[in-house]
mmCIF file of C-alpha atoms in Angstrom:
data_model
loop_
_atom_site.group_PDB
_atom_site.id
_atom_site.type_symbol
_atom_site.label_atom_id
_atom_site.label_comp_id
_atom_site.label_asym_id
_atom_site.label_seq_id
_atom_site.Cartn_x
_atom_site.Cartn_y
_atom_site.Cartn_z
ATOM 1 C CA MET N 1 -26.499 -78.361 73.280
ATOM 2 C CA LEU N 2 -26.463 -78.259 77.087
ATOM 3 C CA ASP N 3 -24.045 -81.181 77.156
ATOM 4 C CA THR N 4 -21.760 -79.324 74.747
ATOM 5 C CA LEU N 5 -21.973 -76.156 76.835
ATOM 6 C CA TRP N 6 -21.120 -78.053 80.022
ATOM 7 C CA ALA N 7 -18.201 -79.787 78.311
ATOM 8 C CA GLN N 8 -16.850 -76.416 77.164
ATOM 9 C CA ILE N 9 -17.289 -74.917 80.649
ATOM 10 C CA GLN N 10 -15.172 -77.722 82.098
ATOM 11 C CA LEU N 11 -12.356 -76.798 79.704
ATOM 12 C CA ILE N 12 -12.196 -73.152 80.855
ATOM 13 C CA THR N 13 -8.803 -72.417 82.443
ATOM 14 C CA VAL N 14 -8.118 -70.334 85.566
ATOM 15 C CA PRO N 15 -6.870 -67.265 83.589
ATOM 16 C CA GLU N 16 -10.029 -67.462 81.445
ATOM 17 C CA TRP N 17 -12.231 -67.589 84.562
ATOM 18 C CA ILE N 18 -10.391 -64.550 85.920
ATOM 19 C CA GLY N 19 -11.083 -62.682 82.673
ATOM 20 C CA ILE N 20 -14.731 -63.744 82.569
ATOM 21 C CA VAL N 21 -15.586 -62.930 86.191
ATOM 22 C CA SER N 22 -13.635 -59.661 86.334
ATOM 23 C CA GLY N 23 -15.214 -58.581 83.030
ATOM 24 C CA ILE N 24 -18.792 -59.228 84.157
ATOM 25 C CA VAL N 25 -18.306 -57.634 87.585
ATOM 26 C CA GLY N 26 -16.417 -54.728 86.001
ATOM 27 C CA VAL N 27 -19.278 -53.932 83.612
ATOM 28 C CA TYR N 28 -21.825 -54.108 86.438
ATOM 29 C CA LEU N 29 -19.756 -51.734 88.598
ATOM 30 C CA GLY N 30 -19.298 -49.456 85.576
ATOM 31 C CA ILE N 31 -23.081 -49.169 85.301
ATOM 32 C CA LYS N 32 -23.101 -48.092 88.952
ATOM 33 C CA GLU N 33 -20.294 -45.561 88.271
ATOM 34 C CA LYS N 34 -17.976 -47.313 90.715
ATOM 35 C CA LEU N 35 -14.254 -46.607 90.442
ATOM 36 C CA ALA N 36 -13.498 -50.274 91.189
ATOM 37 C CA SER N 37 -14.746 -51.166 87.707
ATOM 38 C CA TRP N 38 -11.513 -49.960 86.107
ATOM 39 C CA PRO N 39 -8.981 -52.188 87.922
ATOM 40 C CA LEU N 40 -11.317 -55.083 87.151
ATOM 41 C CA PHE N 41 -11.294 -54.131 83.457
ATOM 42 C CA ILE N 42 -7.490 -54.051 83.585
ATOM 43 C CA LEU N 43 -7.469 -57.495 85.217
ATOM 44 C CA CYS N 44 -9.891 -58.804 82.593
ATOM 45 C CA TYR N 45 -8.000 -57.501 79.569
ATOM 46 C CA GLY N 46 -4.653 -58.348 81.150
ATOM 47 C CA SER N 47 -5.807 -61.958 81.464
ATOM 48 C CA TYR N 48 -6.576 -62.059 77.756
ATOM 49 C CA VAL N 49 -3.223 -60.476 76.902
ATOM 50 C CA TYR N 50 -1.624 -63.368 78.787
ATOM 51 C CA LEU N 51 -3.834 -65.956 77.079
ATOM 52 C CA SER N 52 -3.150 -64.403 73.676
ATOM 53 C CA TYR N 53 0.576 -64.646 74.332
ATOM 54 C CA LEU N 54 0.249 -68.324 75.275
ATOM 55 C CA TYR N 55 -1.763 -69.126 72.152
ATOM 56 C CA GLN N 56 0.386 -66.901 69.893
ATOM 57 C CA LEU N 57 -2.581 -64.745 68.863
ATOM 58 C CA LYS N 58 -0.637 -61.584 68.128
ATOM 59 C CA ALA N 59 -3.506 -59.433 66.870
ATOM 60 C CA PHE N 60 -5.794 -60.438 69.751
ATOM 61 C CA MET N 61 -2.989 -59.685 72.210
ATOM 62 C CA LEU N 62 -2.515 -56.226 70.670
ATOM 63 C CA MET N 63 -6.255 -55.514 70.854
ATOM 64 C CA ASN N 64 -6.446 -56.415 74.533
ATOM 65 C CA ALA N 65 -3.316 -54.378 75.258
ATOM 66 C CA VAL N 66 -5.122 -51.346 73.799
ATOM 67 C CA PHE N 67 -8.088 -52.097 76.073
ATOM 68 C CA VAL N 68 -5.697 -52.155 79.065
ATOM 69 C CA VAL N 69 -4.406 -48.686 78.136
ATOM 70 C CA LEU N 70 -7.957 -47.366 77.688
ATOM 71 C CA SER N 71 -8.888 -48.810 81.089
ATOM 72 C CA PHE N 72 -5.998 -46.999 82.781
ATOM 73 C CA TYR N 73 -7.249 -43.816 81.101
ATOM 74 C CA GLY N 74 -10.774 -44.424 82.407
ATOM 75 C CA TRP N 75 -9.446 -45.111 85.900
ATOM 76 C CA PHE N 76 -7.578 -41.803 85.795
ATOM 77 C CA LYS N 77 -10.625 -39.855 84.567
ATOM 78 C CA TRP N 78 -12.984 -41.318 87.161
ATOM 79 C CA SER N 79 -10.540 -40.988 90.075
ATOM 80 C CA ARG N 80 -9.792 -37.283 89.711
ATOM 81 C CA PRO N 81 -10.963 -35.188 92.673
ATOM 82 C CA GLN N 82 -14.247 -33.420 91.988
ATOM 83 C CA GLN N 83 -12.719 -29.952 92.228
ATOM 84 C CA VAL N 84 -10.273 -30.640 89.374
ATOM 85 C CA ALA N 85 -12.438 -32.966 87.313
ATOM 86 C CA GLU N 86 -14.199 -31.653 84.250
ATOM 87 C CA PRO N 87 -17.525 -30.094 85.264
ATOM 88 C CA GLU N 88 -19.347 -32.145 82.652
ATOM 89 C CA MET N 89 -18.010 -35.498 83.926
ATOM 90 C CA ALA N 90 -21.494 -36.704 84.717
ATOM 91 C CA ILE N 91 -23.548 -39.139 82.650
ATOM 92 C CA ARG N 92 -24.422 -37.295 79.442
ATOM 93 C CA HIS N 93 -24.768 -37.516 75.656
ATOM 94 C CA ILE N 94 -21.735 -37.145 73.418
ATOM 95 C CA SER N 95 -21.565 -33.951 71.365
ATOM 96 C CA LYS N 96 -22.060 -34.118 67.593
ATOM 97 C CA PRO N 97 -18.476 -33.003 66.797
ATOM 98 C CA ARG N 98 -17.021 -35.705 69.050
ATOM 99 C CA LEU N 99 -19.414 -38.275 67.605
ATOM 100 C CA ALA N 100 -18.183 -37.368 64.112
ATOM 101 C CA ILE N 101 -14.585 -37.874 65.272
ATOM 102 C CA CYS N 102 -15.545 -41.253 66.742
ATOM 103 C CA LEU N 103 -17.059 -42.318 63.418
ATOM 104 C CA GLY N 104 -13.856 -41.315 61.645
ATOM 105 C CA VAL N 105 -11.733 -43.241 64.132
ATOM 106 C CA LEU N 106 -14.079 -46.235 63.803
ATOM 107 C CA THR N 107 -13.654 -46.259 60.026
ATOM 108 C CA ALA N 108 -9.866 -45.884 60.117
ATOM 109 C CA SER N 109 -9.429 -48.437 62.896
ATOM 110 C CA THR N 110 -11.651 -50.969 61.130
ATOM 111 C CA LEU N 111 -9.646 -50.675 57.926
ATOM 112 C CA LEU N 112 -6.244 -50.844 59.634
ATOM 113 C CA LEU N 113 -7.131 -53.607 62.074
ATOM 114 C CA GLY N 114 -9.012 -55.571 59.418
ATOM 115 C CA THR N 115 -5.965 -55.447 57.145
ATOM 116 C CA LEU N 116 -3.765 -56.630 60.035
ATOM 117 C CA LEU N 117 -6.085 -59.515 60.880
ATOM 118 C CA GLN N 118 -6.274 -60.462 57.209
ATOM 119 C CA HIS N 119 -2.484 -60.423 56.950
ATOM 120 C CA LEU N 120 -1.993 -62.511 60.095
ATOM 121 C CA GLY N 121 -4.800 -64.903 59.220
ATOM 122 C CA GLU N 122 -6.214 -64.821 62.759
ATOM 123 C CA ALA N 123 -9.841 -64.154 61.798
ATOM 124 C CA LYS N 124 -12.208 -65.775 59.300
ATOM 125 C CA VAL N 125 -14.096 -62.501 58.799
ATOM 126 C CA PRO N 126 -11.299 -59.995 59.475
ATOM 127 C CA PHE N 127 -13.085 -56.729 58.723
ATOM 128 C CA LEU N 128 -16.264 -57.614 60.619
ATOM 129 C CA ASP N 129 -14.082 -58.722 63.548
ATOM 130 C CA ALA N 130 -12.123 -55.471 63.229
ATOM 131 C CA PHE N 131 -15.330 -53.419 63.177
ATOM 132 C CA ALA N 132 -16.603 -55.071 66.370
ATOM 133 C CA THR N 133 -13.269 -54.580 68.110
ATOM 134 C CA SER N 134 -12.952 -50.961 66.973
ATOM 135 C CA MET N 135 -16.469 -50.341 68.224
ATOM 136 C CA GLY N 136 -15.314 -51.777 71.548
ATOM 137 C CA PHE N 137 -12.361 -49.358 71.648
ATOM 138 C CA ILE N 138 -14.715 -46.417 71.164
ATOM 139 C CA ALA N 139 -17.177 -47.834 73.695
ATOM 140 C CA GLN N 140 -14.423 -48.122 76.314
ATOM 141 C CA TRP N 141 -13.343 -44.538 75.695
ATOM 142 C CA MET N 142 -16.959 -43.341 75.868
ATOM 143 C CA LEU N 143 -17.372 -45.189 79.168
ATOM 144 C CA SER N 144 -14.365 -43.314 80.572
ATOM 145 C CA ARG N 145 -16.135 -40.043 79.664
ATOM 146 C CA LYS N 146 -19.549 -41.292 80.864
ATOM 147 C CA TYR N 147 -21.213 -40.837 77.497
ATOM 148 C CA ILE N 148 -24.459 -42.809 77.443
ATOM 149 C CA GLU N 149 -23.764 -43.818 73.833
ATOM 150 C CA THR N 150 -21.152 -46.234 75.199
ATOM 151 C CA TRP N 151 -23.928 -48.770 75.776
ATOM 152 C CA PHE N 152 -25.147 -48.590 72.163
ATOM 153 C CA CYS N 153 -21.584 -49.270 71.015
ATOM 154 C CA TRP N 154 -21.187 -52.209 73.399
ATOM 155 C CA ILE N 155 -24.489 -53.721 72.264
ATOM 156 C CA ILE N 156 -23.466 -53.543 68.595
ATOM 157 C CA SER N 157 -20.000 -54.937 69.292
ATOM 158 C CA ASP N 158 -21.253 -57.759 71.517
ATOM 159 C CA LEU N 159 -23.998 -58.811 69.095
ATOM 160 C CA ILE N 160 -21.440 -59.125 66.296
ATOM 161 C CA TYR N 161 -19.210 -61.248 68.504
ATOM 162 C CA ILE N 162 -22.159 -63.461 69.439
ATOM 163 C CA ARG N 163 -22.607 -64.168 65.732
ATOM 164 C CA LEU N 164 -18.902 -64.736 65.062
ATOM 165 C CA LEU N 165 -18.372 -66.931 68.122
ATOM 166 C CA GLY N 166 -21.587 -68.823 67.468
ATOM 167 C CA GLN N 167 -20.290 -69.754 64.025
ATOM 168 C CA GLU N 168 -17.192 -71.163 65.746
ATOM 169 C CA GLY N 169 -19.353 -73.258 68.090
ATOM 170 C CA SER N 170 -18.036 -71.571 71.232
ATOM 171 C CA LEU N 171 -21.177 -71.764 73.371
ATOM 172 C CA THR N 172 -19.478 -70.470 76.518
ATOM 173 C CA SER N 173 -18.353 -67.324 74.684
ATOM 174 C CA VAL N 174 -21.823 -66.861 73.194
ATOM 175 C CA PHE N 175 -23.280 -67.101 76.689
ATOM 176 C CA LEU N 176 -20.691 -64.645 78.055
ATOM 177 C CA PHE N 177 -21.354 -62.048 75.367
ATOM 178 C CA SER N 178 -25.106 -62.525 75.833
ATOM 179 C CA VAL N 179 -24.559 -61.568 79.476
ATOM 180 C CA PHE N 180 -22.629 -58.507 78.282
ATOM 181 C CA VAL N 181 -25.541 -57.520 76.009
ATOM 182 C CA PHE N 182 -27.946 -57.827 78.947
ATOM 183 C CA LEU N 183 -25.642 -55.684 81.114
ATOM 184 C CA ALA N 184 -25.299 -53.094 78.334
ATOM 185 C CA LEU N 185 -29.096 -52.870 78.051
ATOM 186 C CA LYS N 186 -29.289 -52.410 81.818
ATOM 187 C CA GLY N 187 -26.571 -49.762 81.644
ATOM 188 C CA LEU N 188 -28.480 -47.913 78.918
ATOM 189 C CA HIS N 189 -31.691 -48.036 80.958
ATOM 190 C CA ASP N 190 -30.056 -46.938 84.217
ATOM 191 C CA TRP N 191 -28.019 -44.139 82.646
ATOM 192 C CA LYS N 192 -31.088 -42.827 80.807
ATOM 193 C CA GLN N 193 -32.876 -42.607 84.143
ATOM 194 C CA SER N 194 -29.877 -40.836 85.643
ATOM 195 C CA ILE N 195 -29.888 -38.237 82.861
ATOM 196 C CA HIS N 196 -33.626 -37.635 83.246
ATOM 197 C CA SER N 197 -33.373 -37.347 87.033
ATOM 198 C CA THR N 198 -30.627 -34.695 86.813
ATOM 199 C CA LYS N 199 -32.399 -32.508 84.246
ATOM 200 C CA PRO N 200 -33.383 -29.135 85.739
ATOM 201 C CA ALA N 201 -37.098 -28.688 86.320
ATOM 202 C CA THR N 202 -38.880 -26.404 83.861
#
């Protein structure tokens, strides 16, 4: 297995390395609430848009293009001066009404994206793939709003991709998404501590 992993690592191209490194560093900086995480996300997803174009993976290219747009939105939200930013733009839980909307969007996106993937034939399990990707869309939006539930969404999405990529024998991708799961667990832990530390004393 280690020999296979090393062989696959040697086949990773420069654009793929850019996407991998910028993605890992971007998530880590996102945990730390650093603005620099967003341009790194854009670089990461932009790399995969380019790779998708090269490999003629239309659906995957579209998905990463959406992530680029969501990253620009997050960059805008996090970069607003404090005096004009929303007063609740601190780490917090999502409200029940917004969570209900997210569940509705997740359902609709899964059905639409799953149908597209099925039509294009770019996924062996189109609706599970679509669910994981749609969960990622919501997670990215939640991250832009600093909702702690973003990390639950990332964990679910990444675990599904570990299974799907593992079935394809892509050990490097399994390793990468395992790193993302670890970072999401760290993000959940750190943001929980941040919420507890900012609660008013009773």
